[in-house]
């Protein structure tokens, strides 16, 4: 082959490489955006569960001491919601909307996970076994809020699983040699899963 043919081959190979890299970069970006959306969904479910717990504590159906404990833990979780969005390590979150004000300080995710786990354990202890929960649900003062609490708690479990699954996809993709060598993830830090005790009350 002559020089012209070799140049054409080189250009074709370069074009293929660039297309492959571009498609991989788009995939990385799309997964990062998916993590951001799932993070917002998770945060919304955390806030809904805390709100339901606060409403239950204020319903008058609980023992006063138990109501005070639930209210204290739930209020701390609720107060954390607007500023301590579940950190996934992603930089450049939107300046407005549900993702505004992300706290990326060291330990923020761990502290939030501990707080939400404390709320889970407190609620399980207060609600007790199924027989006691059924009795509480039969109380007109707590019937509606018990349903809200169960639904928000269950949706929280699903939201956390989806979020962590998306984070795992990003981490697996970013471990790819091509993504690492060509820095296709840009300067975005590696996202982290959100760990907490979200087990629902048992029988």
Coordinates of C-alpha atoms in Angstrom, one line a residue:
X1 CA 0.0 0.0 0.0
X2 CA 1.1 3.5 -0.7
X3 CA 1.3 6.4 1.7
X4 CA -2.2 7.6 0.9
X5 CA -3.7 4.2 1.7
X6 CA -1.8 4.0 5.0
X7 CA -3.0 7.5 6.0
X8 CA -6.6 6.5 5.2
X9 CA -6.2 3.3 7.3
X10 CA -4.8 5.3 10.2
X11 CA -7.6 7.9 10.0
X12 CA -10.2 5.1 9.9
X13 CA -8.6 3.4 12.9
X14 CA -8.4 6.7 14.8
X15 CA -12.1 7.5 14.0
X16 CA -13.1 4.1 15.3
X17 CA -11.2 4.6 18.5
X18 CA -12.6 8.0 19.0
X19 CA -16.2 6.7 18.5
X20 CA -15.6 3.9 21.0
X21 CA -14.2 6.3 23.5
X22 CA -17.0 8.8 23.0
X23 CA -19.7 6.1 23.4
X24 CA -18.0 4.9 26.6
X25 CA -17.7 8.4 28.0
X26 CA -21.5 8.9 27.3
X27 CA -22.2 5.7 29.1
X28 CA -20.2 6.8 32.1
X29 CA -21.9 10.2 32.2
X30 CA -25.4 8.5 31.8
X31 CA -24.7 6.2 34.8
X32 CA -23.5 9.1 36.9
X33 CA -26.8 11.0 36.1
X34 CA -28.7 7.8 37.1
X35 CA -26.9 7.8 40.4
X36 CA -27.8 11.4 41.0
X37 CA -31.5 10.7 40.3
X38 CA -31.6 7.6 42.5
X39 CA -29.9 9.5 45.2
X40 CA -32.6 12.1 45.1
X41 CA -35.3 9.4 45.2
X42 CA -33.6 7.8 48.2
X43 CA -33.4 11.1 50.0
X44 CA -37.1 11.7 49.4
X45 CA -38.0 8.3 50.9
X46 CA -35.8 9.0 53.9
X47 CA -37.6 12.3 54.5
X48 CA -41.0 10.7 54.1
X49 CA -40.2 8.0 56.7
X50 CA -39.0 10.6 59.1
X51 CA -42.1 12.6 58.6
X52 CA -44.3 9.6 59.2
X53 CA -42.4 8.8 62.4
X54 CA -42.8 12.3 63.7
X55 CA -46.6 12.2 62.9
X56 CA -46.8 8.9 64.7
X57 CA -45.1 10.3 67.8
X58 CA -47.5 13.3 67.8
X59 CA -50.6 11.1 67.3
X60 CA -51.1 10.4 71.0
X61 CA -51.2 6.7 70.4
X62 CA -47.8 5.9 71.8
X63 CA -46.7 5.9 75.4
X64 CA -45.4 9.4 76.2
X65 CA -41.9 8.3 76.8
X66 CA -41.8 6.3 73.6
X67 CA -43.3 9.2 71.7
X68 CA -40.6 11.5 73.0
X69 CA -37.8 9.0 71.9
X70 CA -39.3 8.5 68.4
X71 CA -39.8 12.2 68.0
X72 CA -36.3 13.1 69.0
X73 CA -34.6 10.6 66.6
X74 CA -37.1 11.3 63.8
X75 CA -36.6 15.1 64.1
X76 CA -32.9 14.7 63.9
X77 CA -33.3 12.7 60.7
X78 CA -35.7 15.2 59.3
X79 CA -33.5 18.1 60.1
X80 CA -30.6 16.4 58.3
X81 CA -32.7 15.9 55.1
X82 CA -32.4 19.4 53.5
X83 CA -28.7 19.7 53.9
X84 CA -27.2 16.2 54.2
X85 CA -28.3 14.5 51.0
X86 CA -27.1 11.0 50.7
X87 CA -23.5 11.6 49.6
X88 CA -22.4 9.4 46.6
X89 CA -19.1 11.2 46.0
X90 CA -20.3 12.9 42.9
X91 CA -19.2 16.5 42.3
X92 CA -21.0 19.2 40.4
X93 CA -24.5 18.5 41.6
X94 CA -27.2 21.0 40.5
X95 CA -27.3 24.3 42.4
X96 CA -31.0 24.2 42.6
X97 CA -33.7 21.5 43.0
X98 CA -33.7 18.4 45.2
X99 CA -30.0 17.8 44.9
X100 CA -28.9 21.3 46.0
X101 CA -26.7 21.6 49.1
X102 CA -25.0 18.2 49.1
X103 CA -22.7 17.7 52.1
X104 CA -19.5 16.1 50.7
X105 CA -17.6 16.5 53.9
X106 CA -15.7 13.5 55.2
X107 CA -17.9 11.2 57.2
X108 CA -21.2 12.8 56.2
X109 CA -22.5 9.6 54.6
X110 CA -21.4 7.5 57.6
X111 CA -23.1 9.9 60.0
X112 CA -26.3 10.0 58.0
X113 CA -26.3 6.2 57.8
X114 CA -25.9 5.9 61.6
X115 CA -28.7 8.3 62.2
X116 CA -31.1 6.6 59.8
X117 CA -30.1 3.2 61.4
X118 CA -30.9 4.6 64.8
X119 CA -34.4 5.6 63.6
X120 CA -34.9 2.1 62.2
X121 CA -33.9 0.5 65.5
X122 CA -36.0 2.9 67.6
X123 CA -39.1 2.3 65.5
X124 CA -38.7 -1.4 65.7
X125 CA -38.3 -1.3 69.4
X126 CA -41.3 1.0 69.9
X127 CA -43.6 -0.8 67.5
X128 CA -42.8 -4.2 68.9
X129 CA -44.1 -7.5 67.4
X130 CA -46.9 -7.9 64.9
X131 CA -49.6 -8.3 67.6
X132 CA -48.6 -4.9 69.1
X133 CA -48.4 -3.3 65.7
X134 CA -51.8 -4.6 64.8
X135 CA -53.2 -3.2 68.0
X136 CA -51.6 0.2 67.3
X137 CA -52.9 0.2 63.7
X138 CA -56.4 -0.4 65.1
X139 CA -56.2 2.8 67.1
X140 CA -58.0 5.5 65.1
X141 CA -55.3 8.0 66.1
X142 CA -52.5 6.0 64.5
X143 CA -54.2 3.9 61.7
X144 CA -53.5 6.2 58.8
X145 CA -49.9 7.1 59.9
X146 CA -49.0 3.5 60.5
X147 CA -49.9 2.8 56.9
X148 CA -47.8 5.8 55.7
X149 CA -44.9 4.6 57.9
X150 CA -44.9 1.1 56.5
X151 CA -45.2 2.3 52.9
X152 CA -42.5 4.9 53.2
X153 CA -40.2 2.4 55.0
X154 CA -40.7 -0.3 52.3
X155 CA -40.1 2.3 49.5
X156 CA -37.0 3.4 51.3
X157 CA -35.7 -0.2 51.2
X158 CA -36.3 -0.3 47.4
X159 CA -34.8 3.1 46.8
X160 CA -31.6 2.3 48.7
X161 CA -31.2 -1.0 46.8
X162 CA -31.7 0.7 43.5
X163 CA -29.3 3.5 44.5
X164 CA -26.6 1.1 45.6
X165 CA -27.1 -1.0 42.5
X166 CA -26.5 2.0 40.3
X167 CA -23.5 3.0 42.3
X168 CA -22.1 -0.5 41.8
X169 CA -22.6 -0.2 38.0
X170 CA -20.7 3.1 38.0
X171 CA -17.8 1.6 40.1
X172 CA -17.6 -1.5 37.9
X173 CA -17.6 0.6 34.7
X174 CA -15.0 3.0 36.1
X175 CA -12.7 0.1 36.9
X176 CA -12.5 -0.7 33.2
X177 CA -9.0 0.0 31.9
X178 CA -10.1 2.1 29.0
X179 CA -12.2 4.4 31.3
X180 CA -9.2 4.8 33.7
X181 CA -6.5 5.3 31.1
X182 CA -8.4 7.9 29.1
X183 CA -10.0 9.5 32.2
X184 CA -13.5 9.2 30.7
X185 CA -15.1 9.9 34.1
X186 CA -13.5 13.3 34.2
X187 CA -12.9 14.7 37.7
X188 CA -16.0 13.1 39.3
X189 CA -15.0 11.3 42.5
X190 CA -16.0 7.6 42.7
X191 CA -19.5 7.2 44.1
X192 CA -20.1 5.3 47.3
X193 CA -23.1 3.2 48.3
X194 CA -25.3 4.3 51.2
X195 CA -25.3 1.8 54.1
X196 CA -27.9 1.8 56.8
X197 CA -30.1 -0.5 58.8
X198 CA -33.4 -0.4 56.9
X199 CA -34.9 -3.7 58.1
X200 CA -38.6 -3.6 58.6
X201 CA -40.2 -4.7 61.9
X202 CA -40.5 -8.5 61.9
X203 CA -43.1 -10.8 63.4

